[in-house]
């Protein structure tokens, strides 16, 4: 018999075995109901055929016990600041004299809110150059269209059309370059369109905020002269704030990156950085946390108090792999191995902030079947759940693996 035929028979034999194993699994637990404490009777052979594997549940370590209530006594205080990535500068590419200021320091602004208006002679020169280049580009394009038509009629040579096309492209690029320069200086697309239609130059430029946020600095006065590129204002974009805490040496040893902090009266935060050095003046360590969410309760420079929640778990919790959890309605279960097979045990997961720690999901259960060291199913969950809810016919003969014919296959 050919090798392809042998492989084909072997493949089909493997599929039949898997289907038979699932059928036997469903039949053996046909009477099981999806309730906590439901026993799923399975033999070791059936478990192996169904591809079910287990891992041992673990207990909370002594250092972790009782930490979920906030590490009583571990209190921190600090100040809310704006993240470095959230700071944007408002500036202009032209020099000028400040005529008026439209916002104040620490004011909330929206994108496109006018910040300041200035008088700029260089701006008028850029507008004049843009108008000249735009006109040259338009005339070059018209000349190209005429030459293209004359070429089609056989009046002029191809080289003349190519020269016209090159001149039109250069003129267009020069006009676009000056257009982008004016956009960078602060003129809007609408203002530039109006400039082309009216041919009227203006020395007045209004500089707008580019983002939604809070004005942090605005060191300007009417009549002040500013140079090109000089910062006009600093704006902190809206979003989650940072809180910088000063922790003692003992406190810093208990805190890790990723730990949770419960802010007093203002939600929670997550530790994102711990300074590797100590402040020489007060021997404290800088702990930086980022606010979780942005409900507006924190303000810039606000004094903040917090309790360390940490990334640890409550006493009595059992750690199981996330793959072991099974949902049934609003409840969670795990399948625990016992002498008869498996038993479904109802569990309660901890809050989202502290449930996933150390690569496990920490759960609690009043069922004595689940304890540290219990073998919980992590693979073959679909087959177990099908048996648990009673899928399959009322009865079926036991399926045995096929035996090879005497003498082998030839």
PDB file of C-alpha atoms in Angstrom, residues 101-282:
ATOM      1  CA  UNK A 101      -3.855  88.462  24.339  1.00  0.00           C
ATOM      2  CA  UNK A 102      -7.063  86.421  24.377  1.00  0.00           C
ATOM      3  CA  UNK A 103      -6.477  83.853  27.167  1.00  0.00           C
ATOM      4  CA  UNK A 104      -5.149  83.712  30.708  1.00  0.00           C
ATOM      5  CA  UNK A 105      -2.807  81.360  32.507  1.00  0.00           C
ATOM      6  CA  UNK A 106      -4.507  78.153  33.813  1.00  0.00           C
ATOM      7  CA  UNK A 107      -7.503  78.773  31.554  1.00  0.00           C
ATOM      8  CA  UNK A 108      -9.209  75.819  29.882  1.00  0.00           C
ATOM      9  CA  UNK A 109      -9.089  76.189  26.090  1.00  0.00           C
ATOM     10  CA  UNK A 110     -10.389  74.282  23.091  1.00  0.00           C
ATOM     11  CA  UNK A 111      -8.565  73.561  19.860  1.00  0.00           C
ATOM     12  CA  UNK A 112      -8.585  76.629  17.543  1.00  0.00           C
ATOM     13  CA  UNK A 113      -9.172  79.005  20.495  1.00  0.00           C
ATOM     14  CA  UNK A 114      -7.373  82.348  19.754  1.00  0.00           C
ATOM     15  CA  UNK A 115      -4.390  82.786  22.068  1.00  0.00           C
ATOM     16  CA  UNK A 116      -2.807  86.018  20.844  1.00  0.00           C
ATOM     17  CA  UNK A 117      -2.845  88.449  17.895  1.00  0.00           C
ATOM     18  CA  UNK A 118       0.333  90.053  16.572  1.00  0.00           C
ATOM     19  CA  UNK A 119       1.371  92.554  13.913  1.00  0.00           C
ATOM     20  CA  UNK A 120       3.999  91.045  11.573  1.00  0.00           C
ATOM     21  CA  UNK A 121       5.711  92.792   8.687  1.00  0.00           C
ATOM     22  CA  UNK A 122       7.457  89.553   7.573  1.00  0.00           C
ATOM     23  CA  UNK A 123       4.025  87.960   7.259  1.00  0.00           C
ATOM     24  CA  UNK A 124       3.037  90.537   4.627  1.00  0.00           C
ATOM     25  CA  UNK A 125       6.215  89.824   2.660  1.00  0.00           C
ATOM     26  CA  UNK A 126       5.446  86.083   2.693  1.00  0.00           C
ATOM     27  CA  UNK A 127       1.904  86.781   1.470  1.00  0.00           C
ATOM     28  CA  UNK A 128       3.210  88.938  -1.370  1.00  0.00           C
ATOM     29  CA  UNK A 129       5.644  86.214  -2.456  1.00  0.00           C
ATOM     30  CA  UNK A 130       2.886  83.610  -2.307  1.00  0.00           C
ATOM     31  CA  UNK A 131       0.608  85.717  -4.504  1.00  0.00           C
ATOM     32  CA  UNK A 132       3.383  86.215  -7.075  1.00  0.00           C
ATOM     33  CA  UNK A 133       4.215  82.501  -7.165  1.00  0.00           C
ATOM     34  CA  UNK A 134       0.543  81.519  -7.355  1.00  0.00           C
ATOM     35  CA  UNK A 135       0.041  83.837 -10.335  1.00  0.00           C
ATOM     36  CA  UNK A 136       3.158  82.491 -12.070  1.00  0.00           C
ATOM     37  CA  UNK A 137       1.948  78.940 -11.502  1.00  0.00           C
ATOM     38  CA  UNK A 138      -1.471  79.735 -12.979  1.00  0.00           C
ATOM     39  CA  UNK A 139       0.080  81.400 -16.065  1.00  0.00           C
ATOM     40  CA  UNK A 140       2.519  78.497 -16.542  1.00  0.00           C
ATOM     41  CA  UNK A 141      -0.364  76.036 -16.431  1.00  0.00           C
ATOM     42  CA  UNK A 142      -2.324  78.034 -19.009  1.00  0.00           C
ATOM     43  CA  UNK A 143       0.734  78.125 -21.291  1.00  0.00           C
ATOM     44  CA  UNK A 144       1.106  74.344 -20.942  1.00  0.00           C
ATOM     45  CA  UNK A 145      -2.517  73.827 -21.951  1.00  0.00           C
ATOM     46  CA  UNK A 146      -2.063  76.014 -25.049  1.00  0.00           C
ATOM     47  CA  UNK A 147       1.164  74.299 -26.097  1.00  0.00           C
ATOM     48  CA  UNK A 148      -0.413  70.887 -25.554  1.00  0.00           C
ATOM     49  CA  UNK A 149      -3.265  71.824 -27.894  1.00  0.00           C
ATOM     50  CA  UNK A 150      -0.861  73.204 -30.522  1.00  0.00           C
ATOM     51  CA  UNK A 151       1.167  69.995 -30.363  1.00  0.00           C
ATOM     52  CA  UNK A 152      -1.934  67.908 -30.946  1.00  0.00           C
ATOM     53  CA  UNK A 153      -2.643  70.031 -34.054  1.00  0.00           C
ATOM     54  CA  UNK A 154       0.925  69.454 -35.277  1.00  0.00           C
ATOM     55  CA  UNK A 155       1.947  73.091 -35.100  1.00  0.00           C
ATOM     56  CA  UNK A 156       4.771  72.861 -32.499  1.00  0.00           C
ATOM     57  CA  UNK A 157       7.370  70.231 -31.606  1.00  0.00           C
ATOM     58  CA  UNK A 158       7.218  67.898 -28.602  1.00  0.00           C
ATOM     59  CA  UNK A 159      10.259  69.521 -26.981  1.00  0.00           C
ATOM     60  CA  UNK A 160       8.349  72.781 -26.599  1.00  0.00           C
ATOM     61  CA  UNK A 161       5.525  71.003 -24.779  1.00  0.00           C
ATOM     62  CA  UNK A 162       8.039  69.303 -22.479  1.00  0.00           C
ATOM     63  CA  UNK A 163       9.656  72.656 -21.663  1.00  0.00           C
ATOM     64  CA  UNK A 164       6.263  74.119 -20.820  1.00  0.00           C
ATOM     65  CA  UNK A 165       5.404  71.124 -18.654  1.00  0.00           C
ATOM     66  CA  UNK A 166       8.658  71.475 -16.708  1.00  0.00           C
ATOM     67  CA  UNK A 167       8.135  75.219 -16.184  1.00  0.00           C
ATOM     68  CA  UNK A 168       4.553  74.629 -14.963  1.00  0.00           C
ATOM     69  CA  UNK A 169       5.698  71.964 -12.485  1.00  0.00           C
ATOM     70  CA  UNK A 170       8.443  74.173 -11.037  1.00  0.00           C
ATOM     71  CA  UNK A 171       6.077  77.113 -10.659  1.00  0.00           C
ATOM     72  CA  UNK A 172       3.494  74.910  -8.924  1.00  0.00           C
ATOM     73  CA  UNK A 173       6.053  73.530  -6.472  1.00  0.00           C
ATOM     74  CA  UNK A 174       7.298  77.023  -5.588  1.00  0.00           C
ATOM     75  CA  UNK A 175       3.747  78.209  -4.886  1.00  0.00           C
ATOM     76  CA  UNK A 176       3.009  75.139  -2.746  1.00  0.00           C
ATOM     77  CA  UNK A 177       6.185  75.699  -0.738  1.00  0.00           C
ATOM     78  CA  UNK A 178       5.174  79.268   0.108  1.00  0.00           C
ATOM     79  CA  UNK A 179       1.634  78.072   0.898  1.00  0.00           C
ATOM     80  CA  UNK A 180       2.967  75.616   3.480  1.00  0.00           C
ATOM     81  CA  UNK A 181       5.180  78.328   4.968  1.00  0.00           C
ATOM     82  CA  UNK A 182       2.152  80.537   5.548  1.00  0.00           C
ATOM     83  CA  UNK A 183       0.236  77.617   7.038  1.00  0.00           C
ATOM     84  CA  UNK A 184       3.131  77.011   9.421  1.00  0.00           C
ATOM     85  CA  UNK A 185       3.138  80.690  10.336  1.00  0.00           C
ATOM     86  CA  UNK A 186      -0.440  80.360  11.557  1.00  0.00           C
ATOM     87  CA  UNK A 187      -2.664  81.324   8.615  1.00  0.00           C
ATOM     88  CA  UNK A 188      -5.605  79.008   8.010  1.00  0.00           C
ATOM     89  CA  UNK A 189      -6.576  77.468   4.680  1.00  0.00           C
ATOM     90  CA  UNK A 190      -9.610  79.730   4.570  1.00  0.00           C
ATOM     91  CA  UNK A 191      -7.479  82.844   5.051  1.00  0.00           C
ATOM     92  CA  UNK A 192      -5.138  81.810   2.245  1.00  0.00           C
ATOM     93  CA  UNK A 193      -8.055  81.141  -0.078  1.00  0.00           C
ATOM     94  CA  UNK A 194      -9.415  84.592   0.710  1.00  0.00           C
ATOM     95  CA  UNK A 195      -5.952  86.059   0.036  1.00  0.00           C
ATOM     96  CA  UNK A 196      -5.918  84.552  -3.484  1.00  0.00           C
ATOM     97  CA  UNK A 197      -9.404  85.799  -4.298  1.00  0.00           C
ATOM     98  CA  UNK A 198      -9.041  89.333  -2.888  1.00  0.00           C
ATOM     99  CA  UNK A 199      -5.308  89.958  -3.429  1.00  0.00           C
ATOM    100  CA  UNK A 200      -5.339  91.900  -0.140  1.00  0.00           C
ATOM    101  CA  UNK A 201      -2.357  91.587   2.195  1.00  0.00           C
ATOM    102  CA  UNK A 202      -2.796  91.713   5.978  1.00  0.00           C
ATOM    103  CA  UNK A 203      -0.125  92.110   8.689  1.00  0.00           C
ATOM    104  CA  UNK A 204      -2.371  90.788  11.479  1.00  0.00           C
ATOM    105  CA  UNK A 205      -1.909  87.185  12.567  1.00  0.00           C
ATOM    106  CA  UNK A 206      -4.025  85.366  15.167  1.00  0.00           C
ATOM    107  CA  UNK A 207      -2.262  82.429  16.803  1.00  0.00           C
ATOM    108  CA  UNK A 208      -4.614  79.637  17.921  1.00  0.00           C
ATOM    109  CA  UNK A 209      -4.375  76.751  20.359  1.00  0.00           C
ATOM    110  CA  UNK A 210      -3.827  73.428  18.616  1.00  0.00           C
ATOM    111  CA  UNK A 211      -5.340  71.132  21.257  1.00  0.00           C
ATOM    112  CA  UNK A 212      -7.906  70.978  24.043  1.00  0.00           C
ATOM    113  CA  UNK A 213      -6.247  71.601  27.387  1.00  0.00           C
ATOM    114  CA  UNK A 214      -5.097  74.025  30.048  1.00  0.00           C
ATOM    115  CA  UNK A 215      -2.806  77.015  29.510  1.00  0.00           C
ATOM    116  CA  UNK A 216       0.156  76.463  31.838  1.00  0.00           C
ATOM    117  CA  UNK A 217       2.332  79.446  30.925  1.00  0.00           C
ATOM    118  CA  UNK A 218       1.629  82.700  29.123  1.00  0.00           C
ATOM    119  CA  UNK A 219       4.494  85.158  29.639  1.00  0.00           C
ATOM    120  CA  UNK A 220       3.393  87.849  27.170  1.00  0.00           C
ATOM    121  CA  UNK A 221       2.380  91.479  27.335  1.00  0.00           C
ATOM    122  CA  UNK A 222       0.739  93.710  24.720  1.00  0.00           C
ATOM    123  CA  UNK A 223       3.418  95.632  22.805  1.00  0.00           C
ATOM    124  CA  UNK A 224       6.045  92.957  23.387  1.00  0.00           C
ATOM    125  CA  UNK A 225       8.102  91.938  20.374  1.00  0.00           C
ATOM    126  CA  UNK A 226       8.596  88.238  19.749  1.00  0.00           C
ATOM    127  CA  UNK A 227      10.998  86.538  17.382  1.00  0.00           C
ATOM    128  CA  UNK A 228      10.227  83.698  14.986  1.00  0.00           C
ATOM    129  CA  UNK A 229       9.905  80.379  16.835  1.00  0.00           C
ATOM    130  CA  UNK A 230       9.638  81.988  20.263  1.00  0.00           C
ATOM    131  CA  UNK A 231       7.107  80.150  22.531  1.00  0.00           C
ATOM    132  CA  UNK A 232       3.926  82.099  23.080  1.00  0.00           C
ATOM    133  CA  UNK A 233       2.214  79.679  25.487  1.00  0.00           C
ATOM    134  CA  UNK A 234       2.477  76.169  26.935  1.00  0.00           C
ATOM    135  CA  UNK A 235      -0.681  74.058  26.967  1.00  0.00           C
ATOM    136  CA  UNK A 236      -1.261  70.786  28.806  1.00  0.00           C
ATOM    137  CA  UNK A 237      -3.525  68.520  26.784  1.00  0.00           C
ATOM    138  CA  UNK A 238      -6.616  67.109  28.461  1.00  0.00           C
ATOM    139  CA  UNK A 239      -6.133  63.570  29.713  1.00  0.00           C
ATOM    140  CA  UNK A 240      -4.970  61.507  32.651  1.00  0.00           C
ATOM    141  CA  UNK A 241      -2.573  63.380  34.942  1.00  0.00           C
ATOM    142  CA  UNK A 242       0.547  62.180  36.704  1.00  0.00           C
ATOM    143  CA  UNK A 243       0.923  62.258  40.476  1.00  0.00           C
ATOM    144  CA  UNK A 244       4.409  62.455  41.937  1.00  0.00           C
ATOM    145  CA  UNK A 245       4.684  61.089  45.498  1.00  0.00           C
ATOM    146  CA  UNK A 246       7.541  61.343  47.966  1.00  0.00           C
ATOM    147  CA  UNK A 247       7.966  57.933  49.606  1.00  0.00           C
ATOM    148  CA  UNK A 248      10.187  57.013  52.520  1.00  0.00           C
ATOM    149  CA  UNK A 249      12.781  54.293  52.144  1.00  0.00           C
ATOM    150  CA  UNK A 250      10.534  51.733  53.866  1.00  0.00           C
ATOM    151  CA  UNK A 251       7.548  52.685  51.714  1.00  0.00           C
ATOM    152  CA  UNK A 252       9.538  52.540  48.480  1.00  0.00           C
ATOM    153  CA  UNK A 253      10.625  48.976  49.261  1.00  0.00           C
ATOM    154  CA  UNK A 254       6.956  47.901  49.333  1.00  0.00           C
ATOM    155  CA  UNK A 255       5.962  49.545  46.039  1.00  0.00           C
ATOM    156  CA  UNK A 256       6.459  48.075  42.579  1.00  0.00           C
ATOM    157  CA  UNK A 257       5.788  49.375  39.067  1.00  0.00           C
ATOM    158  CA  UNK A 258       2.224  48.405  38.147  1.00  0.00           C
ATOM    159  CA  UNK A 259       0.928  48.611  41.719  1.00  0.00           C
ATOM    160  CA  UNK A 260      -2.407  50.321  42.290  1.00  0.00           C
ATOM    161  CA  UNK A 261      -2.953  53.388  44.468  1.00  0.00           C
ATOM    162  CA  UNK A 262      -6.322  54.406  45.866  1.00  0.00           C
ATOM    163  CA  UNK A 263      -6.569  58.190  45.678  1.00  0.00           C
ATOM    164  CA  UNK A 264      -8.427  59.890  48.494  1.00  0.00           C
ATOM    165  CA  UNK A 265     -11.798  60.953  47.084  1.00  0.00           C
ATOM    166  CA  UNK A 266     -10.637  60.718  43.475  1.00  0.00           C
ATOM    167  CA  UNK A 267     -10.539  57.237  41.977  1.00  0.00           C
ATOM    168  CA  UNK A 268      -7.296  55.324  41.548  1.00  0.00           C
ATOM    169  CA  UNK A 269      -3.872  55.520  39.947  1.00  0.00           C
ATOM    170  CA  UNK A 270      -1.206  53.102  38.726  1.00  0.00           C
ATOM    171  CA  UNK A 271       2.510  53.307  39.540  1.00  0.00           C
ATOM    172  CA  UNK A 272       4.441  53.852  36.290  1.00  0.00           C
ATOM    173  CA  UNK A 273       7.923  54.803  37.506  1.00  0.00           C
ATOM    174  CA  UNK A 274      10.112  54.640  40.604  1.00  0.00           C
ATOM    175  CA  UNK A 275      13.193  56.813  40.820  1.00  0.00           C
ATOM    176  CA  UNK A 276      16.455  54.855  41.121  1.00  0.00           C
ATOM    177  CA  UNK A 277      17.966  57.572  43.321  1.00  0.00           C
ATOM    178  CA  UNK A 278      17.111  59.181  46.653  1.00  0.00           C
ATOM    179  CA  UNK A 279      16.512  62.874  47.219  1.00  0.00           C
ATOM    180  CA  UNK A 280      19.562  64.147  49.104  1.00  0.00           C
ATOM    181  CA  UNK A 281      17.640  66.824  51.016  1.00  0.00           C
ATOM    182  CA  UNK A 282      14.968  64.623  52.630  1.00  0.00           C
TER     183      UNK A 282
END
